[in-house]
Amino acid sequence: MRILVLGHTGYLGRHVAAQLGALQGVRLFGGGRSPDADLHVDLATADAGRLAENLSDLSPDAVVNCAGSLGADPVTDAEVNARGPAVLCAALLRAAPTARLVHLGSAAEYGSCEPGVPVAEDAPTRPAASYGATKLAGTVAVASSGLDAVVLRVGNPVGPGAAPKSLPGGTALRLRRAGRDRDAVVRFGDLSAHRDFVDVRDLARAVAAATAAGPLPRILNIGGGRAVPIRELVRGLVAVAGFRGRIEEAGAGSSRSAGVAWQCSDISAARNALGWEPRFTLADSLAALWASTGAPGKADPVA
């Protein structure tokens, strides 16, 4: 089976590529802007006709789109998250119309949710910011393309190698810089919002399952299935890091947290369709994230 992973050098793409590359009988290709990519492409600016020609040369049986913009700015979000999937679908319809397309969407597409009620795939979508809105536009492009396609609506990824721009990755980086100084202070805004965290390695397993033959729903939620206060994630990282300073929480949180106070995905459809469910706990994810920073943890000696 020939599988192309777009965005293969990014945080999610690296884990997805590693999972798929370990499968028997898979020949893996990487696509993206990196010089060593088998398919050199930037979906934000790609021409559908030229991309179709290059896809014809690769003849993939499945394509996984991990490329995305993490709320950089509205223009970049629109180019990468909305235009990119639309161009990819147009190119695949010309070059490989029978290939399975697995596209990574986001739980941010749902926007504000009723506290205590996990959202299923047929829930209304009310994204609160450009990131969620542009991810939703990408989902619509994929789901309405006519391709054999599935969108995996991913919760908040966490685990080894988390991007510094993400909350888990950024928190780990700040704690690493603070070190073991008892006088260190790490400040946050309001951490009361709840999120559904999913280990990036569990996400990679879901992607692998979604590349298998057989019909799939157009959209599947991939999350941890539990609403967790962001405060709990920060405290968990503090514990695993052995941080001895002080955490201060004051003022408003991020604009997205202010607009979406509670979010949790109903993952029963993914369990039924893919035979998938998360294996890693949040504690597992945070320990692996901290270990990936190369910084000493609570069990490590202090010089």
PDB file of C-alpha atoms in Angstrom:
ATOM      1  CA  MET A   1       0.000   0.000   0.000  1.00  0.00           C
ATOM      2  CA  ARG A   2       1.358   3.399  -0.986  1.00  0.00           C
ATOM      3  CA  ILE A   3       0.575   6.139   1.553  1.00  0.00           C
ATOM      4  CA  LEU A   4       1.428   9.822   1.236  1.00  0.00           C
ATOM      5  CA  VAL A   5       1.586  11.889   4.441  1.00  0.00           C
ATOM      6  CA  LEU A   6       1.355  15.627   3.883  1.00  0.00           C
ATOM      7  CA  GLY A   7       2.912  17.682   6.659  1.00  0.00           C
ATOM      8  CA  HIS A   8       5.108  14.719   7.575  1.00  0.00           C
ATOM      9  CA  THR A   9       7.697  16.821   9.430  1.00  0.00           C
ATOM     10  CA  GLY A  10       5.195  18.604  11.698  1.00  0.00           C
ATOM     11  CA  TYR A  11       4.237  17.612  15.221  1.00  0.00           C
ATOM     12  CA  LEU A  12       1.273  15.449  14.230  1.00  0.00           C
ATOM     13  CA  GLY A  13       2.747  14.360  10.915  1.00  0.00           C
ATOM     14  CA  ARG A  14       5.910  12.939  12.460  1.00  0.00           C
ATOM     15  CA  HIS A  15       3.933  10.626  14.731  1.00  0.00           C
ATOM     16  CA  VAL A  16       1.502   9.656  11.982  1.00  0.00           C
ATOM     17  CA  ALA A  17       4.347   8.869   9.576  1.00  0.00           C
ATOM     18  CA  ALA A  18       6.127   6.759  12.195  1.00  0.00           C
ATOM     19  CA  GLN A  19       2.965   4.766  12.918  1.00  0.00           C
ATOM     20  CA  LEU A  20       2.156   4.184   9.251  1.00  0.00           C
ATOM     21  CA  GLY A  21       5.761   3.416   8.339  1.00  0.00           C
ATOM     22  CA  ALA A  22       5.793   0.582  10.876  1.00  0.00           C
ATOM     23  CA  LEU A  23       2.871  -1.190   9.193  1.00  0.00           C
ATOM     24  CA  GLN A  24       3.663  -4.238   7.118  1.00  0.00           C
ATOM     25  CA  GLY A  25       3.299  -3.765   3.388  1.00  0.00           C
ATOM     26  CA  VAL A  26       3.228   0.056   3.514  1.00  0.00           C
ATOM     27  CA  ARG A  27       5.447   2.194   1.321  1.00  0.00           C
ATOM     28  CA  LEU A  28       5.474   5.641   2.854  1.00  0.00           C
ATOM     29  CA  PHE A  29       5.974   8.983   1.096  1.00  0.00           C
ATOM     30  CA  GLY A  30       6.354  12.357   2.751  1.00  0.00           C
ATOM     31  CA  GLY A  31       4.898  15.563   1.375  1.00  0.00           C
ATOM     32  CA  GLY A  32       5.481  19.150   2.411  1.00  0.00           C
ATOM     33  CA  ARG A  33       7.861  22.070   2.209  1.00  0.00           C
ATOM     34  CA  SER A  34      10.946  20.315   3.552  1.00  0.00           C
ATOM     35  CA  PRO A  35      13.805  19.788   1.048  1.00  0.00           C
ATOM     36  CA  ASP A  36      13.806  16.013   1.599  1.00  0.00           C
ATOM     37  CA  ALA A  37      10.077  15.574   0.880  1.00  0.00           C
ATOM     38  CA  ASP A  38       9.137  13.010  -1.745  1.00  0.00           C
ATOM     39  CA  LEU A  39       6.452  15.462  -2.857  1.00  0.00           C
ATOM     40  CA  HIS A  40       7.530  19.071  -2.446  1.00  0.00           C
ATOM     41  CA  VAL A  41       4.341  21.091  -1.988  1.00  0.00           C
ATOM     42  CA  ASP A  42       2.885  23.956   0.011  1.00  0.00           C
ATOM     43  CA  LEU A  43      -0.889  23.502   0.012  1.00  0.00           C
ATOM     44  CA  ALA A  44      -1.356  27.177   0.888  1.00  0.00           C
ATOM     45  CA  THR A  45      -0.107  28.204  -2.559  1.00  0.00           C
ATOM     46  CA  ALA A  46      -0.241  25.001  -4.629  1.00  0.00           C
ATOM     47  CA  ASP A  47      -1.812  24.870  -8.077  1.00  0.00           C
ATOM     48  CA  ALA A  48      -4.345  22.052  -8.337  1.00  0.00           C
ATOM     49  CA  GLY A  49      -3.264  21.062 -11.850  1.00  0.00           C
ATOM     50  CA  ARG A  50       0.428  20.864 -11.020  1.00  0.00           C
ATOM     51  CA  LEU A  51      -0.310  19.009  -7.794  1.00  0.00           C
ATOM     52  CA  ALA A  52      -2.430  16.521  -9.737  1.00  0.00           C
ATOM     53  CA  GLU A  53       0.510  15.799 -12.056  1.00  0.00           C
ATOM     54  CA  ASN A  54       2.803  15.134  -9.103  1.00  0.00           C
ATOM     55  CA  LEU A  55       0.220  12.945  -7.393  1.00  0.00           C
ATOM     56  CA  SER A  56      -0.152  10.916 -10.580  1.00  0.00           C
ATOM     57  CA  ASP A  57       3.564  10.147 -10.442  1.00  0.00           C
ATOM     58  CA  LEU A  58       3.267   8.854  -6.866  1.00  0.00           C
ATOM     59  CA  SER A  59       0.010   6.907  -7.427  1.00  0.00           C
ATOM     60  CA  PRO A  60      -0.947   6.808  -3.727  1.00  0.00           C
ATOM     61  CA  ASP A  61      -3.527   4.391  -2.380  1.00  0.00           C
ATOM     62  CA  ALA A  62      -4.119   6.710   0.568  1.00  0.00           C
ATOM     63  CA  VAL A  63      -3.284  10.317   1.418  1.00  0.00           C
ATOM     64  CA  VAL A  64      -3.149  11.684   4.954  1.00  0.00           C
ATOM     65  CA  ASN A  65      -3.304  15.453   5.322  1.00  0.00           C
ATOM     66  CA  CYS A  66      -1.615  16.548   8.550  1.00  0.00           C
ATOM     67  CA  ALA A  67      -0.769  20.034   7.249  1.00  0.00           C
ATOM     68  CA  GLY A  68      -2.350  22.851   9.191  1.00  0.00           C
ATOM     69  CA  SER A  69      -1.937  26.320  10.666  1.00  0.00           C
ATOM     70  CA  LEU A  70      -2.349  26.563  14.437  1.00  0.00           C
ATOM     71  CA  GLY A  71      -4.075  29.931  14.668  1.00  0.00           C
ATOM     72  CA  ALA A  72      -1.132  31.904  13.279  1.00  0.00           C
ATOM     73  CA  ASP A  73      -3.289  34.689  11.839  1.00  0.00           C
ATOM     74  CA  PRO A  74      -6.589  34.747   9.904  1.00  0.00           C
ATOM     75  CA  VAL A  75      -4.921  34.959   6.475  1.00  0.00           C
ATOM     76  CA  THR A  76      -2.510  32.080   7.081  1.00  0.00           C
ATOM     77  CA  ASP A  77      -5.277  30.044   8.685  1.00  0.00           C
ATOM     78  CA  ALA A  78      -7.454  30.539   5.603  1.00  0.00           C
ATOM     79  CA  GLU A  79      -4.667  29.681   3.169  1.00  0.00           C
ATOM     80  CA  VAL A  80      -3.536  26.521   4.942  1.00  0.00           C
ATOM     81  CA  ASN A  81      -6.646  25.205   6.700  1.00  0.00           C
ATOM     82  CA  ALA A  82      -9.338  26.121   4.144  1.00  0.00           C
ATOM     83  CA  ARG A  83      -7.720  26.576   0.736  1.00  0.00           C
ATOM     84  CA  GLY A  84      -5.208  23.757   1.231  1.00  0.00           C
ATOM     85  CA  PRO A  85      -7.700  20.896   1.655  1.00  0.00           C
ATOM     86  CA  ALA A  86      -9.843  22.234  -1.215  1.00  0.00           C
ATOM     87  CA  VAL A  87      -6.853  22.267  -3.582  1.00  0.00           C
ATOM     88  CA  LEU A  88      -5.825  18.800  -2.416  1.00  0.00           C
ATOM     89  CA  CYS A  89      -9.299  17.403  -3.087  1.00  0.00           C
ATOM     90  CA  ALA A  90      -9.388  18.959  -6.563  1.00  0.00           C
ATOM     91  CA  ALA A  91      -5.998  17.445  -7.376  1.00  0.00           C
ATOM     92  CA  LEU A  92      -6.925  14.003  -6.046  1.00  0.00           C
ATOM     93  CA  LEU A  93     -10.126  13.935  -8.092  1.00  0.00           C
ATOM     94  CA  ARG A  94      -7.972  14.323 -11.200  1.00  0.00           C
ATOM     95  CA  ALA A  95      -5.000  12.170 -10.269  1.00  0.00           C
ATOM     96  CA  ALA A  96      -6.112   9.484  -7.795  1.00  0.00           C
ATOM     97  CA  PRO A  97      -9.910   9.519  -7.475  1.00  0.00           C
ATOM     98  CA  THR A  98     -10.053   6.124  -5.741  1.00  0.00           C
ATOM     99  CA  ALA A  99      -7.457   6.931  -3.069  1.00  0.00           C
ATOM    100  CA  ARG A 100      -8.598   7.164   0.562  1.00  0.00           C
ATOM    101  CA  LEU A 101      -8.122  10.684   1.955  1.00  0.00           C
ATOM    102  CA  VAL A 102      -7.710  11.039   5.718  1.00  0.00           C
ATOM    103  CA  HIS A 103      -7.855  14.686   6.757  1.00  0.00           C
ATOM    104  CA  LEU A 104      -7.113  16.007  10.236  1.00  0.00           C
ATOM    105  CA  GLY A 105      -9.810  18.411  11.364  1.00  0.00           C
ATOM    106  CA  SER A 106     -10.221  19.937  14.803  1.00  0.00           C
ATOM    107  CA  ALA A 107     -12.661  19.891  17.702  1.00  0.00           C
ATOM    108  CA  ALA A 108     -12.375  23.697  17.527  1.00  0.00           C
ATOM    109  CA  GLU A 109     -14.880  23.419  14.671  1.00  0.00           C
ATOM    110  CA  TYR A 110     -17.613  22.777  17.256  1.00  0.00           C
ATOM    111  CA  GLY A 111     -16.939  25.950  19.206  1.00  0.00           C
ATOM    112  CA  SER A 112     -18.840  26.484  22.443  1.00  0.00           C
ATOM    113  CA  CYS A 113     -20.464  23.343  23.869  1.00  0.00           C
ATOM    114  CA  GLU A 114     -22.934  22.684  26.643  1.00  0.00           C
ATOM    115  CA  PRO A 115     -20.974  21.808  29.808  1.00  0.00           C
ATOM    116  CA  GLY A 116     -21.289  18.162  30.731  1.00  0.00           C
ATOM    117  CA  VAL A 117     -22.480  17.017  27.293  1.00  0.00           C
ATOM    118  CA  PRO A 118     -19.874  15.429  24.981  1.00  0.00           C
ATOM    119  CA  VAL A 119     -20.397  16.501  21.368  1.00  0.00           C
ATOM    120  CA  ALA A 120     -21.085  13.944  18.649  1.00  0.00           C
ATOM    121  CA  GLU A 121     -20.233  14.411  14.992  1.00  0.00           C
ATOM    122  CA  ASP A 122     -23.721  15.672  14.098  1.00  0.00           C
ATOM    123  CA  ALA A 123     -23.607  18.490  16.669  1.00  0.00           C
ATOM    124  CA  PRO A 124     -23.905  22.090  15.418  1.00  0.00           C
ATOM    125  CA  THR A 125     -20.618  23.746  14.470  1.00  0.00           C
ATOM    126  CA  ARG A 126     -20.080  27.246  15.905  1.00  0.00           C
ATOM    127  CA  PRO A 127     -16.352  27.973  15.789  1.00  0.00           C
ATOM    128  CA  ALA A 128     -15.276  30.855  18.008  1.00  0.00           C
ATOM    129  CA  ALA A 129     -12.236  32.111  16.074  1.00  0.00           C
ATOM    130  CA  SER A 130     -10.528  32.001  12.679  1.00  0.00           C
ATOM    131  CA  TYR A 131      -8.697  28.775  13.461  1.00  0.00           C
ATOM    132  CA  GLY A 132     -11.880  26.800  14.081  1.00  0.00           C
ATOM    133  CA  ALA A 133     -13.713  28.527  11.231  1.00  0.00           C
ATOM    134  CA  THR A 134     -10.998  27.760   8.688  1.00  0.00           C
ATOM    135  CA  LYS A 135     -10.653  24.182   9.914  1.00  0.00           C
ATOM    136  CA  LEU A 136     -14.399  23.818   9.454  1.00  0.00           C
ATOM    137  CA  ALA A 137     -14.100  25.147   5.884  1.00  0.00           C
ATOM    138  CA  GLY A 138     -11.460  22.478   5.226  1.00  0.00           C
ATOM    139  CA  THR A 139     -13.725  19.800   6.649  1.00  0.00           C
ATOM    140  CA  VAL A 140     -16.586  20.914   4.396  1.00  0.00           C
ATOM    141  CA  ALA A 141     -14.289  20.816   1.345  1.00  0.00           C
ATOM    142  CA  VAL A 142     -13.185  17.269   2.151  1.00  0.00           C
ATOM    143  CA  ALA A 143     -16.575  15.893   3.192  1.00  0.00           C
ATOM    144  CA  SER A 144     -18.302  17.272   0.082  1.00  0.00           C
ATOM    145  CA  SER A 145     -15.547  16.384  -2.389  1.00  0.00           C
ATOM    146  CA  GLY A 146     -16.963  13.061  -3.566  1.00  0.00           C
ATOM    147  CA  LEU A 147     -13.706  11.316  -2.652  1.00  0.00           C
ATOM    148  CA  ASP A 148     -13.388   8.288  -0.405  1.00  0.00           C
ATOM    149  CA  ALA A 149     -12.578  10.617   2.476  1.00  0.00           C
ATOM    150  CA  VAL A 150     -12.826  10.799   6.249  1.00  0.00           C
ATOM    151  CA  VAL A 151     -12.191  13.791   8.509  1.00  0.00           C
ATOM    152  CA  LEU A 152     -10.793  13.026  11.948  1.00  0.00           C
ATOM    153  CA  ARG A 153     -11.886  15.843  14.249  1.00  0.00           C
ATOM    154  CA  VAL A 154      -9.035  15.884  16.720  1.00  0.00           C
ATOM    155  CA  GLY A 155      -9.239  17.132  20.302  1.00  0.00           C
ATOM    156  CA  ASN A 156      -6.275  18.892  21.904  1.00  0.00           C
ATOM    157  CA  PRO A 157      -3.167  16.830  21.054  1.00  0.00           C
ATOM    158  CA  VAL A 158      -0.624  16.268  23.809  1.00  0.00           C
ATOM    159  CA  GLY A 159       2.414  14.052  24.139  1.00  0.00           C
ATOM    160  CA  PRO A 160       6.073  13.845  23.131  1.00  0.00           C
ATOM    161  CA  GLY A 161       7.339  16.695  20.987  1.00  0.00           C
ATOM    162  CA  ALA A 162       4.292  18.952  21.448  1.00  0.00           C
ATOM    163  CA  ALA A 163       4.645  22.198  19.518  1.00  0.00           C
ATOM    164  CA  PRO A 164       5.799  25.239  21.558  1.00  0.00           C
ATOM    165  CA  LYS A 165       2.789  27.182  20.219  1.00  0.00           C
ATOM    166  CA  SER A 166       0.406  24.700  21.815  1.00  0.00           C
ATOM    167  CA  LEU A 167      -0.625  24.979  25.454  1.00  0.00           C
ATOM    168  CA  PRO A 168       1.086  21.707  26.547  1.00  0.00           C
ATOM    169  CA  GLY A 169       4.261  22.380  24.567  1.00  0.00           C
ATOM    170  CA  GLY A 170       4.441  26.008  25.621  1.00  0.00           C
ATOM    171  CA  THR A 171       3.909  25.151  29.274  1.00  0.00           C
ATOM    172  CA  ALA A 172       6.633  22.499  29.189  1.00  0.00           C
ATOM    173  CA  LEU A 173       9.014  24.995  27.593  1.00  0.00           C
ATOM    174  CA  ARG A 174       8.307  27.625  30.256  1.00  0.00           C
ATOM    175  CA  LEU A 175       8.802  25.139  33.075  1.00  0.00           C
ATOM    176  CA  ARG A 176      12.053  23.949  31.540  1.00  0.00           C
ATOM    177  CA  ARG A 177      13.356  27.518  31.373  1.00  0.00           C
ATOM    178  CA  ALA A 178      12.344  28.105  34.991  1.00  0.00           C
ATOM    179  CA  GLY A 179      14.297  25.037  36.128  1.00  0.00           C
ATOM    180  CA  ARG A 180      14.449  24.142  39.843  1.00  0.00           C
ATOM    181  CA  ASP A 181      14.609  27.714  41.148  1.00  0.00           C
ATOM    182  CA  ARG A 182      12.360  27.910  44.207  1.00  0.00           C
ATOM    183  CA  ASP A 183      11.882  31.635  43.567  1.00  0.00           C
ATOM    184  CA  ALA A 184      10.749  31.160  39.957  1.00  0.00           C
ATOM    185  CA  VAL A 185       7.258  32.345  39.052  1.00  0.00           C
ATOM    186  CA  VAL A 186       5.396  31.101  35.966  1.00  0.00           C
ATOM    187  CA  ARG A 187       2.322  33.155  35.188  1.00  0.00           C
ATOM    188  CA  PHE A 188      -0.805  32.111  33.329  1.00  0.00           C
ATOM    189  CA  GLY A 189      -4.188  33.625  32.641  1.00  0.00           C
ATOM    190  CA  ASP A 190      -7.384  31.889  33.695  1.00  0.00           C
ATOM    191  CA  LEU A 191      -6.945  28.105  33.477  1.00  0.00           C
ATOM    192  CA  SER A 192     -10.502  27.076  34.278  1.00  0.00           C
ATOM    193  CA  ALA A 193     -11.535  26.136  30.719  1.00  0.00           C
ATOM    194  CA  HIS A 194     -12.025  22.414  30.066  1.00  0.00           C
ATOM    195  CA  ARG A 195     -10.520  20.624  27.070  1.00  0.00           C
ATOM    196  CA  ASP A 196     -10.467  17.095  25.666  1.00  0.00           C
ATOM    197  CA  PHE A 197      -6.810  16.045  25.460  1.00  0.00           C
ATOM    198  CA  VAL A 198      -5.713  13.143  23.262  1.00  0.00           C
ATOM    199  CA  ASP A 199      -2.244  11.643  23.120  1.00  0.00           C
ATOM    200  CA  VAL A 200      -0.581  12.218  19.759  1.00  0.00           C
ATOM    201  CA  ARG A 201       0.374   8.540  19.638  1.00  0.00           C
ATOM    202  CA  ASP A 202      -3.274   7.542  20.013  1.00  0.00           C
ATOM    203  CA  LEU A 203      -4.119   9.957  17.218  1.00  0.00           C
ATOM    204  CA  ALA A 204      -1.515   8.298  15.005  1.00  0.00           C
ATOM    205  CA  ARG A 205      -3.131   4.910  15.675  1.00  0.00           C
ATOM    206  CA  ALA A 206      -6.510   6.305  14.663  1.00  0.00           C
ATOM    207  CA  VAL A 207      -5.053   7.602  11.397  1.00  0.00           C
ATOM    208  CA  ALA A 208      -3.541   4.194  10.656  1.00  0.00           C
ATOM    209  CA  ALA A 209      -6.900   2.537  11.265  1.00  0.00           C
ATOM    210  CA  ALA A 210      -8.613   5.071   8.986  1.00  0.00           C
ATOM    211  CA  THR A 211      -6.351   4.169   6.055  1.00  0.00           C
ATOM    212  CA  ALA A 212      -7.653   0.589   6.034  1.00  0.00           C
ATOM    213  CA  ALA A 213     -10.090  -0.544   3.356  1.00  0.00           C
ATOM    214  CA  GLY A 214     -13.820  -0.343   3.952  1.00  0.00           C
ATOM    215  CA  PRO A 215     -16.474   2.377   4.184  1.00  0.00           C
ATOM    216  CA  LEU A 216     -16.173   5.001   6.894  1.00  0.00           C
ATOM    217  CA  PRO A 217     -18.342   7.875   8.142  1.00  0.00           C
ATOM    218  CA  ARG A 218     -17.413  11.267   6.722  1.00  0.00           C
ATOM    219  CA  ILE A 219     -16.439  12.651  10.142  1.00  0.00           C
ATOM    220  CA  LEU A 220     -15.114  10.939  13.258  1.00  0.00           C
ATOM    221  CA  ASN A 221     -14.177  12.491  16.592  1.00  0.00           C
ATOM    222  CA  ILE A 222     -10.742  11.544  17.918  1.00  0.00           C
ATOM    223  CA  GLY A 223     -10.220  12.616  21.520  1.00  0.00           C
ATOM    224  CA  GLY A 224      -9.596  11.404  25.008  1.00  0.00           C
ATOM    225  CA  GLY A 225     -13.325  11.354  25.739  1.00  0.00           C
ATOM    226  CA  ARG A 226     -12.905  13.357  28.939  1.00  0.00           C
ATOM    227  CA  ALA A 227     -13.181  17.074  29.700  1.00  0.00           C
ATOM    228  CA  VAL A 228     -10.129  18.138  31.703  1.00  0.00           C
ATOM    229  CA  PRO A 229      -9.548  21.569  33.280  1.00  0.00           C
ATOM    230  CA  ILE A 230      -6.508  23.194  31.687  1.00  0.00           C
ATOM    231  CA  ARG A 231      -5.395  23.821  35.254  1.00  0.00           C
ATOM    232  CA  GLU A 232      -5.113  20.043  35.737  1.00  0.00           C
ATOM    233  CA  LEU A 233      -2.795  19.746  32.748  1.00  0.00           C
ATOM    234  CA  VAL A 234      -0.555  22.538  34.058  1.00  0.00           C
ATOM    235  CA  ARG A 235      -0.427  20.987  37.517  1.00  0.00           C
ATOM    236  CA  GLY A 236       0.406  17.614  35.991  1.00  0.00           C
ATOM    237  CA  LEU A 237       3.348  19.099  34.112  1.00  0.00           C
ATOM    238  CA  VAL A 238       4.483  20.919  37.231  1.00  0.00           C
ATOM    239  CA  ALA A 239       4.529  17.610  39.097  1.00  0.00           C
ATOM    240  CA  VAL A 240       6.389  15.627  36.446  1.00  0.00           C
ATOM    241  CA  ALA A 241       8.901  18.461  35.991  1.00  0.00           C
ATOM    242  CA  GLY A 242       9.630  18.688  39.695  1.00  0.00           C
ATOM    243  CA  PHE A 243       9.051  22.436  39.466  1.00  0.00           C
ATOM    244  CA  ARG A 244       9.721  24.086  42.845  1.00  0.00           C
ATOM    245  CA  GLY A 245       8.626  27.609  42.131  1.00  0.00           C
ATOM    246  CA  ARG A 246       5.192  29.203  42.059  1.00  0.00           C
ATOM    247  CA  ILE A 247       2.377  29.106  39.516  1.00  0.00           C
ATOM    248  CA  GLU A 248       0.318  32.278  39.334  1.00  0.00           C
ATOM    249  CA  GLU A 249      -3.046  32.392  37.631  1.00  0.00           C
ATOM    250  CA  ALA A 250      -4.521  35.831  37.109  1.00  0.00           C
ATOM    251  CA  GLY A 251      -6.438  37.770  34.495  1.00  0.00           C
ATOM    252  CA  ALA A 252      -8.096  36.500  31.362  1.00  0.00           C
ATOM    253  CA  GLY A 253      -6.957  33.374  29.579  1.00  0.00           C
ATOM    254  CA  SER A 254      -6.523  33.043  25.850  1.00  0.00           C
ATOM    255  CA  SER A 255      -9.235  34.443  23.593  1.00  0.00           C
ATOM    256  CA  ARG A 256     -10.197  30.926  22.579  1.00  0.00           C
ATOM    257  CA  SER A 257     -10.532  29.777  26.185  1.00  0.00           C
ATOM    258  CA  ALA A 258     -12.738  32.767  26.883  1.00  0.00           C
ATOM    259  CA  GLY A 259     -15.007  31.852  23.971  1.00  0.00           C
ATOM    260  CA  VAL A 260     -15.080  28.106  24.595  1.00  0.00           C
ATOM    261  CA  ALA A 261     -15.191  27.313  28.291  1.00  0.00           C
ATOM    262  CA  TRP A 262     -15.932  23.588  28.022  1.00  0.00           C
ATOM    263  CA  GLN A 263     -15.311  21.013  25.348  1.00  0.00           C
ATOM    264  CA  CYS A 264     -15.415  17.239  25.196  1.00  0.00           C
ATOM    265  CA  SER A 265     -15.870  14.877  22.253  1.00  0.00           C
ATOM    266  CA  ASP A 266     -18.086  11.826  22.062  1.00  0.00           C
ATOM    267  CA  ILE A 267     -15.694   9.224  20.632  1.00  0.00           C
ATOM    268  CA  SER A 268     -18.111   6.306  20.397  1.00  0.00           C
ATOM    269  CA  ALA A 269     -18.388   6.554  16.586  1.00  0.00           C
ATOM    270  CA  ALA A 270     -14.615   6.155  16.185  1.00  0.00           C
ATOM    271  CA  ARG A 271     -14.701   3.184  18.523  1.00  0.00           C
ATOM    272  CA  ASN A 272     -17.399   1.538  16.398  1.00  0.00           C
ATOM    273  CA  ALA A 273     -15.997   2.430  12.969  1.00  0.00           C
ATOM    274  CA  LEU A 274     -12.264   1.984  13.597  1.00  0.00           C
ATOM    275  CA  GLY A 275     -12.107  -0.332  16.604  1.00  0.00           C
ATOM    276  CA  TRP A 276     -10.097   2.492  18.189  1.00  0.00           C
ATOM    277  CA  GLU A 277      -9.975   3.973  21.625  1.00  0.00           C
ATOM    278  CA  PRO A 278      -7.304   5.930  23.494  1.00  0.00           C
ATOM    279  CA  ARG A 279      -4.686   3.920  25.334  1.00  0.00           C
ATOM    280  CA  PHE A 280      -2.629   6.631  27.006  1.00  0.00           C
ATOM    281  CA  THR A 281      -3.747   8.533  30.095  1.00  0.00           C
ATOM    282  CA  LEU A 282      -3.093  12.247  30.463  1.00  0.00           C
ATOM    283  CA  ALA A 283      -0.397  11.394  33.010  1.00  0.00           C
ATOM    284  CA  ASP A 284       1.283   9.160  30.411  1.00  0.00           C
ATOM    285  CA  SER A 285       1.135  11.963  27.858  1.00  0.00           C
ATOM    286  CA  LEU A 286       2.591  14.586  30.182  1.00  0.00           C
ATOM    287  CA  ALA A 287       5.436  12.317  31.284  1.00  0.00           C
ATOM    288  CA  ALA A 288       6.311  11.604  27.646  1.00  0.00           C
ATOM    289  CA  LEU A 289       6.067  15.294  26.763  1.00  0.00           C
ATOM    290  CA  TRP A 290       8.394  16.301  29.567  1.00  0.00           C
ATOM    291  CA  ALA A 291      10.878  13.529  28.714  1.00  0.00           C
ATOM    292  CA  SER A 292      10.941  14.741  25.107  1.00  0.00           C
ATOM    293  CA  THR A 293      12.197  18.164  26.251  1.00  0.00           C
ATOM    294  CA  GLY A 294      15.375  16.570  27.584  1.00  0.00           C
ATOM    295  CA  ALA A 295      14.979  18.408  30.896  1.00  0.00           C
ATOM    296  CA  PRO A 296      15.418  16.727  34.289  1.00  0.00           C
ATOM    297  CA  GLY A 297      12.240  15.521  35.956  1.00  0.00           C
ATOM    298  CA  LYS A 298      11.145  14.937  39.512  1.00  0.00           C
ATOM    299  CA  ALA A 299      13.079  11.677  39.764  1.00  0.00           C
ATOM    300  CA  ASP A 300      16.290  13.099  38.352  1.00  0.00           C
ATOM    301  CA  PRO A 301      19.112  14.334  40.606  1.00  0.00           C
ATOM    302  CA  VAL A 302      19.712  18.050  40.917  1.00  0.00           C
ATOM    303  CA  ALA A 303      23.281  19.211  40.384  1.00  0.00           C
TER     304      ALA A 303
END
